[in-house]
CSV table of C-alpha atoms in Angstrom, one decimal:
chain,number,residue,atom,x,y,z
A,1,MET,CA,15.4,21.0,2.7
A,2,ASP,CA,12.2,18.8,4.7
A,3,GLU,CA,14.5,16.2,6.1
A,4,ILE,CA,16.9,18.8,7.5
A,5,LEU,CA,14.3,21.7,9.0
A,6,PRO,CA,12.2,20.8,11.9
A,7,LYS,CA,8.2,20.3,10.5
A,8,LYS,CA,6.9,22.1,13.6
A,9,ALA,CA,9.0,24.7,14.8
A,10,PRO,CA,8.5,27.9,16.5
A,11,VAL,CA,8.7,31.0,13.8
A,12,THR,CA,7.8,34.3,16.4
A,13,THR,CA,9.3,32.9,20.4
A,14,MET,CA,13.0,31.8,19.8
A,15,THR,CA,12.3,30.4,23.5
A,16,LYS,CA,11.6,27.0,22.9
A,17,SER,CA,12.8,24.6,21.1
A,18,PRO,CA,11.0,22.4,18.6
A,19,ALA,CA,11.7,19.1,20.7
A,20,GLN,CA,9.6,20.8,23.3
A,21,ALA,CA,7.1,22.5,21.2
A,22,SER,CA,6.0,19.1,19.9
A,23,ARG,CA,6.0,17.2,23.8
A,24,ALA,CA,3.0,19.3,24.2
A,25,GLY,CA,0.7,18.7,21.9
A,26,SER,CA,-0.8,22.0,22.9
A,27,SER,CA,1.4,24.3,22.7
A,28,ALA,CA,2.7,22.5,19.4
A,29,LEU,CA,-0.9,23.8,17.6
A,30,GLN,CA,-0.4,26.9,19.5
A,31,GLN,CA,3.4,27.3,17.8
A,32,TYR,CA,1.2,26.5,14.8
A,33,LEU,CA,-1.2,29.4,15.1
A,34,ARG,CA,1.5,31.8,15.8
A,35,ALA,CA,3.0,31.3,12.7
A,36,VAL,CA,-0.3,31.2,11.0
A,37,GLY,CA,-1.0,34.1,12.2
A,38,ALA,CA,2.6,35.6,12.1
A,39,ILE,CA,2.0,35.1,7.9
A,40,ALA,CA,-1.4,36.8,7.9
A,41,TRP,CA,-0.4,39.9,9.8
A,42,LYS,CA,3.2,40.7,7.5
A,43,ASP,CA,0.5,40.8,4.9
A,44,LEU,CA,-1.9,43.0,6.5
A,45,ALA,CA,0.9,45.3,7.9
A,46,ALA,CA,2.1,45.7,4.4
A,47,GLU,CA,-0.8,46.3,2.7
A,48,LEU,CA,-1.9,48.8,5.8
A,49,ARG,CA,1.2,50.8,5.0
A,50,SER,CA,1.3,50.7,0.8
A,51,ARG,CA,-2.7,50.1,0.5
A,52,GLU,CA,-1.9,49.2,-3.0
A,53,LEU,CA,-4.2,46.2,-3.4
A,54,PHE,CA,-7.4,47.4,-1.1
A,55,SER,CA,-7.6,50.4,-3.4
A,56,ALA,CA,-7.1,48.5,-6.3
A,57,MET,CA,-9.8,46.0,-5.5
A,58,LEU,CA,-12.0,48.5,-4.4
A,59,VAL,CA,-12.0,50.8,-7.6
A,60,PHE,CA,-12.5,47.9,-9.8
A,61,SER,CA,-15.1,46.6,-8.2
A,62,LEU,CA,-16.8,50.0,-7.9
A,63,LEU,CA,-16.4,50.5,-11.7
A,64,VAL,CA,-17.3,46.8,-12.5
A,65,ILE,CA,-21.0,47.9,-10.6
A,66,ILE,CA,-20.9,51.1,-13.2
A,67,ILE,CA,-20.2,49.1,-15.6
A,68,PHE,CA,-23.4,46.8,-14.8
A,69,ASN,CA,-25.4,49.6,-13.8
A,70,PHE,CA,-25.6,50.3,-17.7
A,71,ALA,CA,-25.2,46.8,-19.0
A,72,LEU,CA,-27.9,45.8,-17.0
A,73,GLU,CA,-30.4,49.2,-17.0
A,74,LEU,CA,-30.4,48.7,-13.3
A,75,ASP,CA,-34.0,50.0,-12.8
A,76,ILE,CA,-35.9,48.4,-9.5
A,77,ALA,CA,-37.3,46.0,-11.5
A,78,THR,CA,-33.9,44.4,-12.6
A,79,ARG,CA,-32.4,45.1,-9.8
A,80,ARG,CA,-34.8,42.8,-7.2
A,81,SER,CA,-33.7,40.0,-9.1
A,82,VAL,CA,-30.0,40.7,-10.4
A,83,THR,CA,-28.5,42.2,-7.4
A,84,SER,CA,-27.2,39.4,-5.8
A,85,GLY,CA,-25.6,38.1,-9.3
A,86,VAL,CA,-24.2,41.5,-9.6
A,87,LEU,CA,-22.7,41.4,-6.1
A,88,TRP,CA,-21.1,38.2,-6.4
A,89,VAL,CA,-19.6,39.0,-10.1
A,90,THR,CA,-17.8,41.8,-8.4
A,91,PHE,CA,-16.8,39.9,-5.8
A,92,ALA,CA,-14.9,37.2,-8.1
A,93,PHE,CA,-13.4,39.8,-10.2
A,94,ALA,CA,-12.1,41.8,-7.5
A,95,GLY,CA,-11.1,38.3,-5.7
A,96,THR,CA,-9.1,37.4,-8.5
A,97,LEU,CA,-7.5,40.8,-8.7
A,98,GLY,CA,-6.2,40.7,-5.7
A,99,LEU,CA,-4.7,36.8,-5.4
A,100,ASN,CA,-2.8,37.3,-8.3
A,101,ARG,CA,-1.6,40.1,-6.6
A,102,SER,CA,-1.1,38.6,-2.9
A,103,LEU,CA,1.0,35.8,-4.2
A,104,GLY,CA,2.3,37.0,-7.3
A,105,ILE,CA,4.0,39.7,-5.4
A,106,GLU,CA,5.8,37.0,-3.4
A,107,ARG,CA,6.6,35.4,-6.5
A,108,GLU,CA,8.5,38.5,-7.7
A,109,GLN,CA,10.4,39.4,-4.6
A,110,GLY,CA,11.7,36.0,-3.5
A,111,GLY,CA,9.0,35.7,-0.6
A,112,LEU,CA,7.7,32.8,-1.2
A,113,ASP,CA,11.1,31.3,-1.1
A,114,GLY,CA,11.9,33.2,2.2
A,115,LEU,CA,9.2,31.5,3.6
A,116,MET,CA,9.9,28.4,2.5
A,117,LEU,CA,12.9,28.0,4.2
A,118,ALA,CA,11.4,29.4,7.3
A,119,PRO,CA,11.0,26.8,9.8
A,120,VAL,CA,7.1,26.1,10.0
A,121,ASP,CA,4.8,23.9,8.4
A,122,ARG,CA,4.3,24.4,4.8
A,123,THR,CA,0.7,24.6,5.5
A,124,ALA,CA,1.1,27.3,7.5
A,125,ILE,CA,1.5,29.8,5.0
A,126,TYR,CA,-1.3,28.2,2.9
A,127,PHE,CA,-3.6,29.5,6.2
A,128,GLY,CA,-1.3,32.6,6.6
A,129,LYS,CA,-1.7,33.8,2.8
A,130,ALA,CA,-5.7,32.8,2.8
A,131,ILE,CA,-6.7,34.5,6.2
A,132,SER,CA,-5.0,37.4,4.6
A,133,ASN,CA,-6.4,37.1,1.0
A,134,LEU,CA,-9.9,36.4,2.8
A,135,ALA,CA,-9.1,39.8,5.2
A,136,PHE,CA,-9.1,41.8,2.0
A,137,MET,CA,-11.7,40.5,0.1
A,138,LEU,CA,-14.0,41.3,3.3
A,139,GLY,CA,-12.5,44.1,3.1
A,140,VAL,CA,-13.3,45.4,-0.4
A,141,GLU,CA,-16.8,43.2,0.2
A,142,ALA,CA,-17.6,45.9,3.5
A,143,VAL,CA,-17.1,49.2,1.1
A,144,THR,CA,-19.4,47.6,-2.0
A,145,LEU,CA,-21.9,46.4,0.2
A,146,PRO,CA,-22.8,50.4,1.8
A,147,VAL,CA,-21.9,52.0,-1.9
A,148,TYR,CA,-24.3,49.6,-3.4
A,149,SER,CA,-26.8,50.1,-0.6
A,150,PHE,CA,-26.5,53.6,-1.4
A,151,LEU,CA,-26.4,54.2,-4.8
A,152,TYR,CA,-29.7,51.9,-5.6
A,153,GLY,CA,-31.6,52.1,-2.4
A,154,ILE,CA,-31.5,48.6,-1.2
A,155,ASN,CA,-30.5,47.5,2.1
A,156,LEU,CA,-28.2,45.1,2.4
A,157,PHE,CA,-27.5,44.5,5.2
A,158,HIS,CA,-29.7,41.4,6.1
A,159,PRO,CA,-27.3,39.2,8.9
A,160,GLY,CA,-27.9,36.1,7.0
A,161,LEU,CA,-26.3,37.7,3.7
A,162,LEU,CA,-23.2,39.0,4.9
A,163,GLY,CA,-23.0,35.2,6.7
A,164,VAL,CA,-23.4,33.6,2.4
A,165,ILE,CA,-21.0,36.3,1.8
A,166,LEU,CA,-18.5,35.1,4.4
A,167,LEU,CA,-19.1,32.0,3.6
A,168,GLY,CA,-18.4,32.4,-0.6
A,169,SER,CA,-16.0,34.3,0.7
A,170,ILE,CA,-13.8,31.4,2.7
A,171,GLY,CA,-14.7,29.0,0.0
A,172,TYR,CA,-13.3,31.2,-2.6
A,173,THR,CA,-10.5,32.4,-1.2
A,174,ALA,CA,-9.8,28.9,0.1
A,175,VAL,CA,-9.1,27.3,-3.7
A,176,GLY,CA,-8.0,30.7,-5.2
A,177,THR,CA,-5.4,30.6,-2.7
A,178,LEU,CA,-4.2,27.5,-3.2
A,179,LEU,CA,-4.1,28.0,-6.7
A,180,ALA,CA,-2.6,31.5,-7.7
A,181,THR,CA,0.3,29.8,-5.6
A,182,MET,CA,0.1,27.8,-8.6
A,183,SER,CA,-0.8,30.3,-11.4
A,184,VAL,CA,2.4,32.4,-10.4
A,185,GLN,CA,5.0,29.8,-10.5
A,186,THR,CA,3.4,29.3,-14.4
A,187,ARG,CA,4.9,31.1,-17.6
A,188,THR,CA,1.2,32.1,-18.2
A,189,ARG,CA,0.9,33.9,-14.4
A,190,ASP,CA,-2.1,36.4,-13.7
A,191,MET,CA,-3.9,35.2,-17.3
A,192,LEU,CA,-3.9,31.3,-16.0
A,193,LEU,CA,-5.6,32.2,-12.9
A,194,PRO,CA,-9.2,32.9,-13.5
A,195,ILE,CA,-9.0,29.9,-16.0
A,196,LEU,CA,-8.0,27.6,-13.5
A,197,LEU,CA,-10.4,29.3,-11.0
A,198,PHE,CA,-13.7,30.0,-12.3
A,199,PRO,CA,-14.1,26.5,-13.4
A,200,LEU,CA,-13.7,24.8,-10.0
A,201,VAL,CA,-15.0,28.0,-7.6
A,202,LEU,CA,-18.5,27.4,-10.4
A,203,PRO,CA,-20.7,25.3,-6.8
A,204,VAL,CA,-19.5,28.2,-4.4
A,205,LEU,CA,-20.6,31.0,-7.1
A,206,ILE,CA,-24.2,29.1,-7.7
A,207,ALA,CA,-24.7,28.6,-4.0
A,208,ALA,CA,-23.7,32.1,-2.9
A,209,VAL,CA,-26.0,33.9,-6.0
A,210,LYS,CA,-29.1,32.0,-5.3
A,211,ALA,CA,-28.9,32.2,-1.3
A,212,SER,CA,-28.0,35.6,-1.6
A,213,GLY,CA,-31.1,36.1,-4.0
A,214,GLY,CA,-33.2,34.7,-1.6
A,215,ILE,CA,-32.6,36.3,1.2
A,216,LEU,CA,-32.8,39.2,-0.8
A,217,ALA,CA,-36.4,38.4,-1.8
A,218,GLY,CA,-37.4,37.3,1.3
A,219,ASP,CA,-37.8,33.4,0.7
A,220,GLU,CA,-38.1,31.0,3.5
A,221,ALA,CA,-35.3,30.0,5.7
A,222,ALA,CA,-35.4,26.4,4.5
A,223,SER,CA,-34.6,27.1,0.7
A,224,VAL,CA,-32.1,29.6,1.8
A,225,MET,CA,-30.4,26.5,4.5
A,226,SER,CA,-30.1,24.2,1.2
A,227,TRP,CA,-28.0,27.1,-0.4
A,228,VAL,CA,-26.2,27.4,2.9
A,229,ASN,CA,-25.6,24.1,3.1
A,230,VAL,CA,-23.8,23.8,-0.3
A,231,LEU,CA,-21.4,26.3,1.0
A,232,ILE,CA,-20.3,25.1,4.4
A,233,VAL,CA,-19.6,21.4,2.7
A,234,TYR,CA,-18.2,23.2,-0.6
A,235,ASP,CA,-16.0,25.2,2.4
A,236,VAL,CA,-15.0,22.0,4.2
A,237,ILE,CA,-13.9,19.8,1.4
A,238,PHE,CA,-11.5,22.3,0.2
A,239,LEU,CA,-10.2,23.6,2.9
A,240,ALA,CA,-9.5,19.9,3.7
A,241,VAL,CA,-8.0,19.4,0.1
A,242,ALA,CA,-6.0,22.1,0.0
A,243,PHE,CA,-4.6,21.6,2.9
A,244,MET,CA,-3.5,17.9,2.0
A,245,VAL,CA,-2.2,19.1,-1.3
A,246,PHE,CA,-0.5,22.2,-0.2
A,247,ASP,CA,2.7,20.8,0.2
A,248,PHE,CA,3.0,19.9,-3.4
A,249,VAL,CA,2.5,24.0,-4.6
A,250,VAL,CA,5.6,25.1,-2.8
A,251,GLN,CA,8.0,22.4,-3.9
A,252,GLU,CA,11.2,22.4,-5.0
B,1,MET,CA,12.4,2.9,-29.9
B,2,GLN,CA,10.4,0.8,-29.2
B,3,ALA,CA,8.0,-0.1,-31.7
B,4,LYS,CA,4.4,-0.6,-31.4
B,5,PRO,CA,3.5,-4.1,-29.7
B,6,THR,CA,2.1,-5.9,-31.8
B,7,THR,CA,-1.4,-6.3,-29.6
B,8,LEU,CA,-1.7,-2.9,-30.2
B,9,LYS,CA,-1.9,-3.5,-34.1
B,10,VAL,CA,-4.2,-5.7,-33.3
B,11,LEU,CA,-6.3,-3.6,-31.0
B,12,ASP,CA,-6.1,-0.8,-33.7
B,13,ILE,CA,-7.6,-2.5,-36.1
B,14,VAL,CA,-10.2,-4.4,-33.7
B,15,SER,CA,-11.4,-1.1,-33.1
B,16,LEU,CA,-12.2,0.3,-36.3
B,17,LEU,CA,-14.5,-3.0,-37.3
B,18,LEU,CA,-16.4,-2.6,-33.9
B,19,LEU,CA,-17.1,0.5,-34.0
B,20,ALA,CA,-18.3,-0.4,-37.9
B,21,VAL,CA,-20.6,-2.8,-36.8
B,22,ALA,CA,-21.7,-0.4,-33.8
B,23,ALA,CA,-22.5,2.5,-36.3
B,24,TYR,CA,-24.3,-0.1,-38.7
B,25,LEU,CA,-26.6,-1.7,-35.3
B,26,ALA,CA,-27.1,2.1,-33.8
B,27,LEU,CA,-28.1,3.4,-37.2
B,28,PHE,CA,-29.6,0.4,-39.4
B,29,TYR,CA,-30.5,-2.7,-36.9
B,30,ALA,CA,-32.1,-0.9,-33.3
B,31,PRO,CA,-35.6,-0.2,-34.2
B,32,GLU,CA,-37.3,3.5,-35.2
B,33,GLU,CA,-37.8,4.8,-31.7
B,34,ALA,CA,-41.9,6.1,-32.0
B,35,THR,CA,-42.2,9.3,-30.4
B,36,MET,CA,-38.7,10.7,-31.6
B,37,GLY,CA,-38.0,9.3,-34.6
B,38,GLN,CA,-34.8,8.7,-36.2
B,39,VAL,CA,-33.0,11.4,-34.2
B,40,GLN,CA,-33.3,9.2,-31.0
B,41,ARG,CA,-30.2,6.9,-33.2
B,42,VAL,CA,-27.9,9.4,-31.6
B,43,PHE,CA,-28.9,8.0,-28.1
B,44,TYR,CA,-26.3,4.6,-28.8
B,45,PHE,CA,-22.9,6.9,-29.2
B,46,HIS,CA,-23.4,9.7,-27.0
B,47,VAL,CA,-24.3,7.3,-23.9
B,48,ALA,CA,-21.1,5.3,-25.5
B,49,THR,CA,-19.1,8.2,-25.4
B,50,ALA,CA,-19.9,9.8,-22.0
B,51,TRP,CA,-18.9,6.8,-20.4
B,52,THR,CA,-15.8,6.6,-21.8
B,53,GLY,CA,-15.2,10.4,-21.1
B,54,LEU,CA,-16.3,9.9,-17.7
B,55,LEU,CA,-14.2,6.6,-17.7
B,56,GLY,CA,-10.8,8.7,-18.5
B,57,PHE,CA,-11.6,11.6,-15.8
B,58,VAL,CA,-12.0,9.0,-12.7
B,59,ALA,CA,-8.6,7.4,-14.1
B,60,ALA,CA,-7.0,10.8,-14.4
B,61,GLY,CA,-8.1,12.1,-10.9
B,62,VAL,CA,-6.9,8.7,-9.1
B,63,ALA,CA,-3.8,9.0,-11.5
B,64,GLY,CA,-3.5,12.4,-10.3
B,65,ILE,CA,-3.8,10.4,-6.4
B,66,LEU,CA,-0.9,7.6,-7.7
B,67,TYR,CA,1.4,10.6,-8.5
B,68,LEU,CA,1.8,12.7,-5.8
B,69,ILE,CA,1.9,9.2,-3.8
B,70,ARG,CA,4.1,7.6,-6.0
B,71,LYS,CA,6.2,10.5,-7.7
B,72,GLU,CA,6.6,8.1,-10.6
B,73,GLU,CA,6.5,9.7,-14.2
B,74,ARG,CA,4.8,7.1,-15.8
B,75,TRP,CA,1.3,8.1,-13.8
B,76,ASP,CA,1.8,11.4,-14.9
B,77,ILE,CA,1.7,10.3,-18.8
B,78,ILE,CA,-1.1,8.0,-17.6
B,79,GLU,CA,-2.8,10.9,-16.0
B,80,VAL,CA,-2.6,13.4,-19.3
B,81,ALA,CA,-3.7,10.9,-21.8
B,82,ALA,CA,-6.7,9.7,-19.5
B,83,VAL,CA,-7.3,13.7,-20.0
B,84,GLU,CA,-6.9,14.1,-23.5
B,85,ILE,CA,-8.8,11.4,-25.1
B,86,SER,CA,-11.9,12.5,-22.2
B,87,LEU,CA,-11.6,15.6,-23.7
B,88,VAL,CA,-11.8,14.9,-26.8
B,89,PHE,CA,-15.4,11.9,-26.0
B,90,PHE,CA,-16.9,14.4,-23.9
B,91,PHE,CA,-16.7,16.6,-27.1
B,92,ILE,CA,-18.3,14.1,-28.8
B,93,THR,CA,-21.4,13.4,-26.2
B,94,ILE,CA,-21.7,17.2,-26.1
B,95,VAL,CA,-22.0,18.3,-29.8
B,96,LEU,CA,-24.1,14.8,-30.3
B,97,GLY,CA,-26.4,15.1,-27.4
B,98,SER,CA,-27.2,19.0,-29.1
B,99,ILE,CA,-28.2,17.7,-32.5
B,100,TRP,CA,-31.1,15.3,-30.6
B,101,ALA,CA,-32.0,18.5,-27.8
B,102,ARG,CA,-32.0,20.5,-30.5
B,103,PRO,CA,-35.4,18.8,-32.3
B,104,VAL,CA,-37.1,16.9,-28.7
B,105,TRP,CA,-35.9,19.9,-26.7
B,106,ASN,CA,-36.3,22.4,-29.1
B,107,ALA,CA,-32.9,23.8,-28.0
B,108,TRP,CA,-29.6,23.2,-28.8
B,109,TRP,CA,-28.7,24.0,-25.1
B,110,THR,CA,-29.9,24.3,-22.0
B,111,TRP,CA,-28.7,25.0,-18.5
B,112,ASP,CA,-29.3,21.3,-17.6
B,113,PRO,CA,-27.3,19.7,-14.5
B,114,ARG,CA,-25.6,17.1,-17.0
B,115,LEU,CA,-25.0,19.3,-19.3
B,116,THR,CA,-23.8,22.1,-17.4
B,117,THR,CA,-21.7,19.8,-15.5
B,118,ALA,CA,-20.2,18.6,-18.8
B,119,ALA,CA,-19.6,21.7,-20.7
B,120,ILE,CA,-17.5,23.1,-16.7
B,121,THR,CA,-15.8,19.7,-16.8
B,122,GLU,CA,-14.5,20.0,-20.4
B,123,LEU,CA,-13.4,23.9,-19.9
B,124,VAL,CA,-11.7,22.3,-15.7
B,125,TYR,CA,-9.4,20.3,-18.5
B,126,ILE,CA,-9.0,22.3,-21.1
B,127,ALA,CA,-7.5,25.2,-17.8
B,128,TYR,CA,-5.9,21.9,-16.6
B,129,LEU,CA,-3.9,21.6,-20.9
B,130,MET,CA,-3.0,25.2,-20.2
B,131,LEU,CA,-1.6,24.9,-16.9
B,132,ARG,CA,0.7,22.2,-18.0
B,133,GLN,CA,1.8,24.3,-21.3
B,134,GLY,CA,2.7,27.6,-18.6
B,135,ILE,CA,5.1,25.1,-16.9
B,136,GLU,CA,8.9,23.6,-18.2
B,137,ASP,CA,10.3,22.4,-15.4
B,138,PRO,CA,8.2,18.7,-15.9
B,139,VAL,CA,8.2,17.9,-12.4
B,140,LYS,CA,6.4,20.4,-11.2
B,141,ARG,CA,4.5,20.4,-14.5
B,142,ALA,CA,3.8,16.6,-13.6
B,143,ARG,CA,2.6,17.9,-9.7
B,144,PHE,CA,0.6,20.6,-10.7
B,145,GLY,CA,-0.9,18.7,-13.2
B,146,ALA,CA,-1.4,16.1,-10.4
B,147,ILE,CA,-3.3,18.4,-8.4
B,148,TYR,CA,-5.6,19.5,-10.6
B,149,THR,CA,-6.9,16.4,-11.7
B,150,ILE,CA,-8.1,16.1,-7.7
B,151,LEU,CA,-9.6,19.4,-7.7
B,152,GLY,CA,-11.3,18.6,-10.7
B,153,ALA,CA,-12.7,15.2,-9.7
B,154,ILE,CA,-13.3,16.9,-6.6
B,155,SER,CA,-15.8,19.9,-7.8
B,156,ALA,CA,-17.4,18.2,-10.7
B,157,PRO,CA,-19.6,15.9,-8.9
B,158,VAL,CA,-20.2,18.8,-6.7
B,159,THR,CA,-21.2,21.3,-9.4
B,160,PHE,CA,-23.3,18.7,-10.5
B,161,PHE,CA,-25.2,18.6,-7.5
B,162,VAL,CA,-25.2,22.5,-6.7
B,163,ILE,CA,-27.2,22.2,-10.1
B,164,ARG,CA,-29.5,19.5,-9.7
B,165,LEU,CA,-31.0,21.4,-6.4
B,166,VAL,CA,-32.3,23.8,-9.6
B,167,ARG,CA,-33.6,21.5,-12.0
B,168,THR,CA,-32.8,18.9,-14.1
B,169,ILE,CA,-35.3,17.8,-17.6
B,170,HIS,CA,-31.8,15.7,-19.2
B,171,PRO,CA,-34.1,12.1,-19.4
B,172,VAL,CA,-32.6,9.0,-17.3
B,173,ILE,CA,-32.8,6.0,-19.2
B,174,ILE,CA,-31.2,3.6,-16.7
B,175,GLY,CA,-32.3,3.8,-13.2
B,176,SER,CA,-34.6,6.2,-12.5
B,177,GLY,CA,-35.1,9.9,-13.8
B,178,ASP,CA,-37.0,12.7,-12.7
B,179,PRO,CA,-40.2,12.9,-13.6
B,180,GLY,CA,-40.4,16.0,-15.3
B,181,ALA,CA,-37.4,14.7,-17.7
B,182,GLN,CA,-38.5,15.5,-21.7
B,183,GLY,CA,-37.3,13.0,-24.4
B,184,THR,CA,-37.3,9.8,-22.3
B,185,PHE,CA,-38.4,6.4,-23.3
B,186,ALA,CA,-37.8,2.7,-22.8
B,187,MET,CA,-35.4,0.2,-24.7
B,188,THR,CA,-36.8,-2.9,-26.9
B,189,ALA,CA,-34.6,-5.2,-27.2
B,190,GLY,CA,-33.2,-4.2,-30.5
B,191,MET,CA,-32.0,-0.9,-28.9
B,192,LYS,CA,-30.4,-2.5,-26.1
B,193,VAL,CA,-28.6,-4.9,-28.7
B,194,ALA,CA,-26.9,-2.0,-29.8
B,195,PHE,CA,-26.7,0.5,-27.1
B,196,PHE,CA,-24.6,-2.2,-25.2
B,197,PHE,CA,-22.6,-3.0,-28.3
B,198,ALA,CA,-21.8,0.5,-28.6
B,199,LEU,CA,-20.9,1.0,-24.9
B,200,PHE,CA,-18.6,-2.3,-25.7
B,201,THR,CA,-17.0,-0.8,-28.9
B,202,PHE,CA,-16.3,2.7,-27.2
B,203,THR,CA,-14.8,0.9,-24.2
B,204,VAL,CA,-12.6,-1.1,-26.4
B,205,ILE,CA,-12.0,2.3,-28.6
B,206,PHE,CA,-10.9,3.8,-25.5
B,207,VAL,CA,-8.3,1.7,-24.3
B,208,ASP,CA,-6.8,1.5,-28.1
B,209,LEU,CA,-6.4,5.0,-27.6
B,210,PHE,CA,-5.5,5.0,-24.3
B,211,TRP,CA,-2.9,2.8,-25.1
B,212,ASN,CA,-1.8,4.6,-27.8
B,213,ARG,CA,-1.2,8.0,-26.1
B,214,ILE,CA,0.7,6.0,-23.2
B,215,LEU,CA,3.1,5.1,-25.8
B,216,LEU,CA,3.4,8.9,-27.2
B,217,GLY,CA,3.4,10.1,-23.8
B,218,ARG,CA,6.6,8.2,-22.7
B,219,LEU,CA,8.4,9.0,-26.9
B,220,SER,CA,7.4,12.6,-25.7
B,221,ALA,CA,8.8,12.3,-22.8
B,222,ARG,CA,12.2,10.5,-23.9
B,223,VAL,CA,12.1,13.9,-26.4
B,224,GLU,CA,12.3,15.8,-24.1
B,225,GLU,CA,14.8,14.4,-22.0
B,226,LEU,CA,16.9,14.3,-25.7
B,227,LYS,CA,16.6,18.2,-25.6
B,228,LEU,CA,17.6,18.7,-21.7
B,229,SER,CA,20.5,16.4,-22.1
B,230,VAL,CA,21.3,18.0,-25.1
B,231,LEU,CA,21.4,22.0,-23.6
B,232,ARG,CA,23.2,20.5,-21.1
C-alpha cells in the first residue's frame, strides 16, 4: 500500500497534483496541516451532531466528582489539599472513556481503514485524532471546572491552572491516542486501554497534580515551574515518539 | 527439533553452582553490618537482581527498536524473553527490598522514586504481556509489543525523575547518595567480595535464562507456525 500511494498528497483540494505539492516545501506542509485539520474536523462535526461522546464523558466526570465528595468527605480543610487530585483523576478516567470511544468507533465502522486508504501521510491521521481527542477532553474540562467551582466555592479560573490543564491534557492525549489506536485492534479492546495507558502517563498525572496543587495553594512560581517544565518535556518527548512510531500502529 | 546446545547445558550447571557460592558468600562469608545486622545481607541479591532486571528491560527496548527497523522475528523473540525474565528478577528485587525495608525504614513500602519506578515498571511490562495476549496475528503482536517496550523504556526514566523531584530516602551504596537517605553504609572488603560475586552470578544466570527463553521462544513460534499451517 505504501508504495502505490503518494505519501503527501492533497486531501481536500484536487486541483494540485502530489508532485506539485511536494515541489514547494511550504505547500507540502500546508497540505499536511489541511489533512490533519480535515480529520480533526470530521470527528468534531460528527460529535457536534450526535453529542454522544461529550455527554457521556461529561456525565461520567460529574459522577466521579460526586463519588469523591462522599468518598473523601470534601470539607473545606480537605478540599484545599485534594482538589487538584480529584480533578486529575476525574479527567484521566473521563479521558479513557473518550479515547476508547473515539478510536473504537473508527474500528467498528471501518473508519480507520478508510483513513488509511486516504492519500495522506499516516501521521496526519495521528495528529488529527489527537487534536479531536484533545478537544473533547478540553471541552469536558471546560464544563467540569466551573461546576466544581460552583459546588465547592473554589475559584479555579487561574490562568496558570488553565495552562497546566492544557499541558497535562496534551500529554495525556498524545500517549492516549497512540495507545487507543493499538488497544482497539486487540481482542480485549476497551479493557486494555487504561492498563496500557496509566503506567505510561503517570509522570503527566504526578506533575499535573503537583503543579495544579501548587497553583491553588498559592506557592511561589519557581516551585510550580519545575512541574510545568516536566509537563512540557513529557509532551515534547511523547509527541515526537508517537509521530515516529504511529506508522507501525496502523500498518496492515 | 534441535537439541539443546551443550554450551547451554554447561551454563545451566555453572549458574546453579555460582548461585550456591554467591548465597554462601552473602549469607556466611560477608561480615555482619554493624547497625542493621543480619537483614543487610539481603542487599547482595537485591542489587544483583535489580541490575539484571534493568539489563533485561534495556535489552527489550533495544530489541524493540531493532524489530521496528529490521522486521525480523528473532528480535521479537529476544524482546519477549528479556521482558519475561526481567519481570521475575524485578519482582524478586522488590520482595527482597521490602524484607530489608521493614526493619530499617520501619515500613514494607514507601513511595520513594526507586520503589515507585520499580512498581510502575513492573506494571508497564505486565501490561505489555497483556497487550500481546490480546493479539492473534503474530506480526501485529510483534509490532505492537515493540512499540510498547519503546514507550515503556522512555517513560521509566521520566517517572523516576519526576518522583525524584518529590524526595528520596533510598540509600545509594555505589556512587554518591542523598544525604537524607536512611540505611546507608560503607562496604568493607568482605562485603565487596560478596557483592561483586553476586552481581557476576546474577549476570550469568540472566544470560543462561535468556538463552533458554530465546530457544523456547523459537520453539513456540514454530508451534504457532505449524498450527496455522494445519488450520489452512
